[in-house]
Amino acid sequence: MDEISTIFYNQSFTTRVEQNGLQLMTVGVKIEDGVAELVDSLASKEKRVKSLIQKKRYFTEYLNTLTPRDKMQLINEYLNANPSFDEVDLLAEEVYREIEEIEEAITFMSGLEPDIIPPRELDNQMLEDDFNYMIEALGV
């Protein structure tokens, strides 16, 4: 959010004179338009951050329901960058389904209809990409 504010405040707010053919015109920044855009951008970022915090909370709650052995297996496979994607195991599939459920719940909470995606056969690359994206986004 600081980045958005920095971009806004780093622009020049001075009025200047420009020549347009034979005319001289004063040109200035329309503060009201810039402020409205800034407020919208900040509100959008804040909503996204709240959404990610909710996702992290729900995923953490799910992880706390796992047995210590299962949790350790996930940590060893995904967080320690030591995944074994030879075969999709039941735990990885269960975690993936939970992630999909969390995504759907957050979408409903936002007042949107989630995309209806038919169940699909999971492959190793898709699981790895989606799981790594979720881990990275949640900072787990």
XYZ file of N, CA and C in Angstrom:
420
model
N 0.822 -1.185 0.000
C 0.000 0.000 0.000
C 0.869 1.253 0.000
N 2.038 1.135 0.590
C 2.954 2.265 0.573
C 3.388 2.596 -0.844
N 3.509 1.559 -1.671
C 3.936 1.756 -3.046
C 2.932 2.621 -3.811
N 1.649 2.362 -3.603
C 0.609 3.137 -4.287
C 0.661 4.594 -3.840
N 0.786 4.806 -2.532
C 0.872 6.171 -2.002
C 2.122 6.875 -2.508
N 3.239 6.162 -2.551
C 4.496 6.746 -3.014
C 4.372 7.202 -4.460
N 3.789 6.378 -5.304
C 3.609 6.746 -6.718
C 2.749 8.005 -6.831
N 1.680 8.046 -6.044
C 0.781 9.196 -6.094
C 1.499 10.467 -5.648
N 2.177 10.405 -4.516
C 2.798 11.604 -3.954
C 4.105 11.991 -4.653
N 4.677 11.132 -5.454
C 5.895 11.467 -6.189
C 5.614 12.226 -7.485
N 4.357 12.324 -7.860
C 4.046 13.071 -9.068
C 4.091 14.571 -8.782
N 4.216 15.343 -9.814
C 4.272 16.794 -9.674
C 2.848 17.341 -9.591
N 2.605 18.156 -8.585
C 1.296 18.774 -8.422
C 1.302 20.235 -8.898
N 2.374 20.644 -9.537
C 2.484 22.040 -9.954
C 1.700 22.287 -11.242
N 1.313 23.522 -11.404
C 0.655 23.956 -12.631
C 1.749 24.458 -13.565
N 1.605 24.157 -14.821
C 2.610 24.577 -15.784
C 1.923 25.168 -17.016
N 2.670 25.876 -17.791
C 2.163 26.499 -19.022
C 2.696 25.693 -20.192
N 1.802 25.308 -21.101
C 2.184 24.564 -22.299
C 1.670 25.300 -23.521
N 2.369 25.108 -24.612
C 1.963 25.725 -25.855
C 1.287 24.679 -26.722
N 0.137 25.054 -27.260
C -0.619 24.167 -28.126
C -0.860 24.934 -29.421
N 0.034 24.797 -30.356
C -0.068 25.576 -31.585
C 0.253 27.026 -31.280
N -0.728 27.889 -31.466
C -0.531 29.308 -31.194
C -1.060 29.707 -29.822
N -1.636 28.777 -29.098
C -2.224 29.092 -27.802
C -1.300 28.701 -26.665
N -1.354 29.465 -25.605
C -0.696 29.112 -24.361
C -1.783 28.665 -23.392
N -1.548 27.506 -22.771
C -2.562 26.961 -21.857
C -1.890 26.588 -20.543
N -2.648 26.716 -19.466
C -2.141 26.232 -18.182
C -2.651 24.818 -17.992
N -1.760 23.948 -17.561
C -2.090 22.545 -17.356
C -1.725 22.188 -15.919
N -2.633 21.512 -15.268
C -2.368 21.103 -13.897
C -2.943 19.724 -13.629
N -2.534 19.161 -12.523
C -3.021 17.843 -12.125
C -4.424 18.005 -11.549
N -5.313 17.149 -11.959
C -6.669 17.169 -11.395
C -6.639 16.351 -10.108
N -6.499 17.063 -9.014
C -6.328 16.422 -7.711
C -7.490 15.502 -7.386
N -8.708 15.932 -7.661
C -9.877 15.118 -7.295
C -9.882 13.760 -8.007
N -9.455 13.736 -9.268
C -9.376 12.468 -9.997
C -8.277 11.578 -9.416
N -7.134 12.188 -9.133
C -6.010 11.439 -8.575
C -6.320 10.872 -7.205
N -6.978 11.672 -6.368
C -7.322 11.206 -5.022
C -8.343 10.081 -5.091
N -9.326 10.202 -5.969
C -10.332 9.137 -6.110
C -9.675 7.832 -6.545
N -8.744 7.919 -7.479
C -8.022 6.726 -7.941
C -7.158 6.141 -6.824
N -6.501 7.023 -6.064
C -5.677 6.575 -4.939
C -6.518 5.848 -3.897
N -7.652 6.423 -3.541
C -8.524 5.812 -2.536
C -9.047 4.460 -3.028
N -9.441 4.388 -4.289
C -9.907 3.116 -4.851
C -8.813 2.060 -4.836
N -7.609 2.463 -5.215
C -6.491 1.518 -5.227
C -6.174 1.009 -3.825
N -6.153 1.916 -2.865
C -5.864 1.519 -1.482
C -6.957 0.610 -0.930
N -8.212 0.909 -1.242
C -9.318 0.070 -0.774
C -9.236 -1.318 -1.388
N -8.877 -1.383 -2.671
C -8.738 -2.669 -3.347
C -7.619 -3.496 -2.724
N -6.475 -2.855 -2.463
C -5.352 -3.555 -1.829
C -5.727 -4.035 -0.436
N -6.407 -3.198 0.318
C -6.804 -3.562 1.678
C -7.755 -4.759 1.666
N -8.669 -4.771 0.710
C -9.598 -5.902 0.586
C -8.829 -7.180 0.255
N -7.846 -7.077 -0.618
C -7.029 -8.246 -0.996
C -6.223 -8.763 0.190
N -5.666 -7.854 0.974
C -4.901 -8.260 2.158
C -5.808 -8.976 3.154
N -7.008 -8.440 3.379
C -7.949 -9.080 4.303
C -8.319 -10.480 3.814
N -8.497 -10.611 2.506
C -8.814 -11.908 1.923
C -7.680 -12.909 2.155
N -6.448 -12.473 1.949
C -5.295 -13.358 2.164
C -5.143 -13.726 3.642
N -5.441 -12.798 4.527
C -5.382 -13.095 5.961
C -6.420 -14.150 6.323
N -7.624 -14.016 5.752
C -8.659 -15.027 6.003
C -8.232 -16.388 5.470
N -7.674 -16.408 4.269
C -7.227 -17.674 3.694
C -6.171 -18.322 4.575
N -5.250 -17.517 5.042
C -4.194 -18.044 5.913
C -4.791 -18.602 7.194
N -5.743 -17.883 7.775
C -6.374 -18.342 9.013
C -7.074 -19.687 8.806
N -7.856 -19.800 7.725
C -8.573 -21.046 7.465
C -7.620 -22.195 7.161
N -6.558 -21.900 6.401
C -5.610 -22.954 6.070
C -4.848 -23.395 7.316
N -4.499 -22.451 8.173
C -3.823 -22.788 9.427
C -4.735 -23.630 10.314
N -6.015 -23.268 10.372
C -6.974 -24.066 11.149
C -7.054 -25.488 10.595
N -7.035 -25.607 9.273
C -7.056 -26.935 8.664
C -5.790 -27.711 9.022
N -4.642 -27.050 8.925
C -3.384 -27.727 9.257
C -3.384 -28.214 10.709
N -4.038 -27.466 11.598
C -4.097 -27.867 13.000
C -4.972 -29.089 13.227
N -5.811 -29.439 12.250
C -6.635 -30.646 12.382
C -5.878 -31.898 11.945
N -4.753 -31.702 11.250
C -3.978 -32.854 10.782
C -3.201 -33.488 11.932
N -2.904 -34.731 11.768
C -2.079 -35.402 12.768
C -0.657 -34.843 12.670
N 0.105 -34.907 13.747
C 1.481 -34.393 13.690
C 2.308 -35.068 12.590
N 2.056 -36.324 12.348
C 2.784 -37.059 11.309
C 2.467 -36.486 9.919
N 1.158 -36.256 9.663
C 0.759 -35.698 8.369
C 1.305 -34.281 8.180
N 1.248 -33.499 9.235
C 1.754 -32.136 9.172
C 3.257 -32.137 8.880
N 3.990 -33.018 9.533
C 5.424 -33.113 9.316
C 5.726 -33.563 7.885
N 4.905 -34.466 7.365
C 5.080 -34.928 5.989
C 4.907 -33.759 5.016
N 3.882 -32.927 5.239
C 3.672 -31.768 4.375
C 4.835 -30.784 4.466
N 5.299 -30.553 5.679
C 6.423 -29.634 5.868
C 7.660 -30.155 5.154
N 7.929 -31.428 5.309
C 9.109 -32.008 4.666
C 9.005 -31.972 3.151
N 7.821 -32.229 2.628
C 7.670 -32.299 1.177
C 7.629 -30.937 0.515
N 6.939 -29.967 1.133
C 6.697 -28.706 0.435
C 7.515 -27.539 0.958
N 7.646 -27.394 2.233
C 8.363 -26.243 2.761
C 9.872 -26.419 2.718
N 10.338 -27.630 2.832
C 11.779 -27.878 2.778
C 12.255 -28.140 1.353
N 11.399 -27.842 0.390
C 11.721 -27.993 -1.036
C 12.256 -29.385 -1.345
N 11.582 -30.363 -0.789
C 11.992 -31.739 -0.993
C 10.791 -32.577 -1.450
N 9.986 -32.058 -2.401
C 8.775 -32.786 -2.757
C 9.059 -34.059 -3.551
N 8.212 -35.032 -3.317
C 8.292 -36.259 -4.109
C 6.993 -36.358 -4.890
N 7.035 -35.913 -6.146
C 5.834 -35.853 -6.963
C 5.734 -37.032 -7.921
N 6.271 -38.166 -7.490
C 6.154 -39.342 -8.329
C 4.699 -39.768 -8.423
N 4.013 -39.666 -7.331
C 2.629 -40.090 -7.248
C 1.879 -39.120 -6.355
N 0.640 -38.804 -6.716
C -0.181 -37.952 -5.865
C -0.700 -38.817 -4.725
N -0.284 -38.502 -3.513
C -0.749 -39.291 -2.383
C -2.073 -38.719 -1.861
N -2.721 -39.457 -1.008
C -4.030 -39.066 -0.497
C -3.960 -37.771 0.308
N -2.902 -37.593 1.056
C -2.763 -36.376 1.859
C -2.670 -35.140 0.972
N -1.862 -35.210 -0.073
C -1.725 -34.068 -0.983
C -3.052 -33.758 -1.662
N -3.776 -34.793 -2.037
C -5.076 -34.584 -2.664
C -6.059 -33.965 -1.673
N -6.032 -34.417 -0.436
C -6.913 -33.865 0.600
C -6.598 -32.387 0.843
N -5.316 -32.059 0.910
C -4.897 -30.675 1.119
C -5.343 -29.817 -0.063
N -5.174 -30.330 -1.263
C -5.578 -29.589 -2.451
C -7.081 -29.320 -2.445
N -7.866 -30.320 -2.088
C -9.330 -30.149 -2.019
C -9.696 -29.108 -0.955
N -8.971 -29.096 0.148
C -9.222 -28.112 1.199
C -8.903 -26.707 0.694
N -7.819 -26.569 -0.038
C -7.458 -25.269 -0.614
C -8.553 -24.789 -1.561
N -9.054 -25.678 -2.393
C -10.153 -25.311 -3.296
C -11.383 -24.870 -2.512
N -11.674 -25.570 -1.415
C -12.823 -25.229 -0.585
C -12.641 -23.858 0.067
N -11.442 -23.576 0.536
C -11.149 -22.266 1.134
C -11.335 -21.165 0.091
N -10.814 -21.387 -1.100
C -10.962 -20.408 -2.184
C -12.448 -20.154 -2.477
N -13.222 -21.214 -2.525
C -14.651 -21.080 -2.799
C -15.346 -20.313 -1.674
N -15.009 -20.604 -0.431
C -15.624 -19.918 0.710
C -15.310 -18.427 0.697
N -14.073 -18.091 0.417
C -13.676 -16.683 0.380
C -14.407 -15.964 -0.750
N -14.580 -16.640 -1.868
C -15.308 -16.052 -2.992
C -16.754 -15.758 -2.593
N -17.403 -16.713 -1.910
C -18.768 -16.500 -1.434
C -18.822 -15.343 -0.439
N -17.844 -15.269 0.463
C -17.809 -14.197 1.460
C -17.667 -12.825 0.808
N -17.044 -12.786 -0.344
C -16.858 -11.528 -1.066
C -18.113 -11.128 -1.827
N -19.127 -11.983 -1.788
C -20.370 -11.685 -2.483
C -20.354 -12.058 -3.946
N -19.406 -12.890 -4.335
C -19.304 -13.322 -5.727
C -19.704 -14.778 -5.849
N -20.126 -15.146 -7.013
C -20.408 -16.545 -7.284
C -19.113 -17.202 -7.755
N -18.692 -18.276 -7.110
C -17.470 -18.933 -7.574
C -17.701 -19.619 -8.913
N -16.628 -19.746 -9.649
C -16.700 -20.489 -10.901
C -17.012 -21.937 -10.587
N -17.922 -22.500 -11.345
C -18.240 -23.911 -11.156
C -17.274 -24.705 -12.013
N -16.382 -25.372 -11.328
C -15.368 -26.159 -12.018
C -15.664 -27.625 -11.764
N -15.844 -28.389 -12.818
C -16.100 -29.816 -12.607
C -14.900 -30.488 -11.961
N -15.140 -31.526 -11.168
C -14.002 -32.233 -10.572
C -13.038 -32.681 -11.670
N -11.780 -32.568 -11.373
C -10.787 -32.914 -12.388
C -9.783 -33.891 -11.798
N -9.188 -34.591 -12.688
C -8.148 -35.532 -12.279
C -6.905 -34.732 -11.916
N -6.380 -35.001 -10.759
C -5.209 -34.258 -10.307
C -3.942 -34.861 -10.887
N -3.081 -33.986 -11.367
C -1.777 -34.471 -11.780
C -0.714 -33.796 -10.909
N 0.449 -34.349 -10.923
C 1.499 -33.907 -10.014
C 1.920 -32.460 -10.238
N 2.074 -32.045 -11.466
C 2.532 -30.695 -11.756
C 1.503 -29.664 -11.310
N 0.227 -29.947 -11.568
C -0.822 -29.026 -11.158
C -0.846 -28.894 -9.638
N -0.735 -30.003 -8.935
C -0.715 -29.969 -7.476
C 0.471 -29.169 -6.968
N 1.620 -29.410 -7.536
C 2.825 -28.716 -7.099
C 2.688 -27.209 -7.317
N 2.245 -26.806 -8.492
C 2.114 -25.385 -8.812
C 1.091 -24.700 -7.906
N -0.081 -25.311 -7.774
C -1.133 -24.701 -6.962
C -0.763 -24.660 -5.482
N -0.175 -25.727 -4.999
C 0.182 -25.786 -3.584
C 1.297 -24.792 -3.274
N 2.291 -24.713 -4.131
C 3.384 -23.755 -3.919
C 2.877 -22.319 -3.978
N 1.928 -22.052 -4.877
C 1.351 -20.715 -4.971
C 0.631 -20.363 -3.670
N -0.147 -21.296 -3.152
C -0.897 -21.051 -1.915
C 0.050 -20.854 -0.740
N 1.075 -21.703 -0.634
C 2.051 -21.582 0.454
C 2.738 -20.227 0.385
N 3.137 -19.813 -0.821
C 3.833 -18.549 -0.991
C 2.904 -17.371 -0.659
N 1.671 -17.441 -1.129
C 0.718 -16.357 -0.888
C 0.375 -16.222 0.591
N 0.295 -17.342 1.279
C -0.076 -17.310 2.690
C 1.117 -17.076 3.597
N 2.301 -17.279 3.096
C 3.488 -17.081 3.910
C 3.610 -18.115 5.003
N 3.069 -19.309 4.757
C 3.120 -20.379 5.759
C 4.488 -21.021 5.733
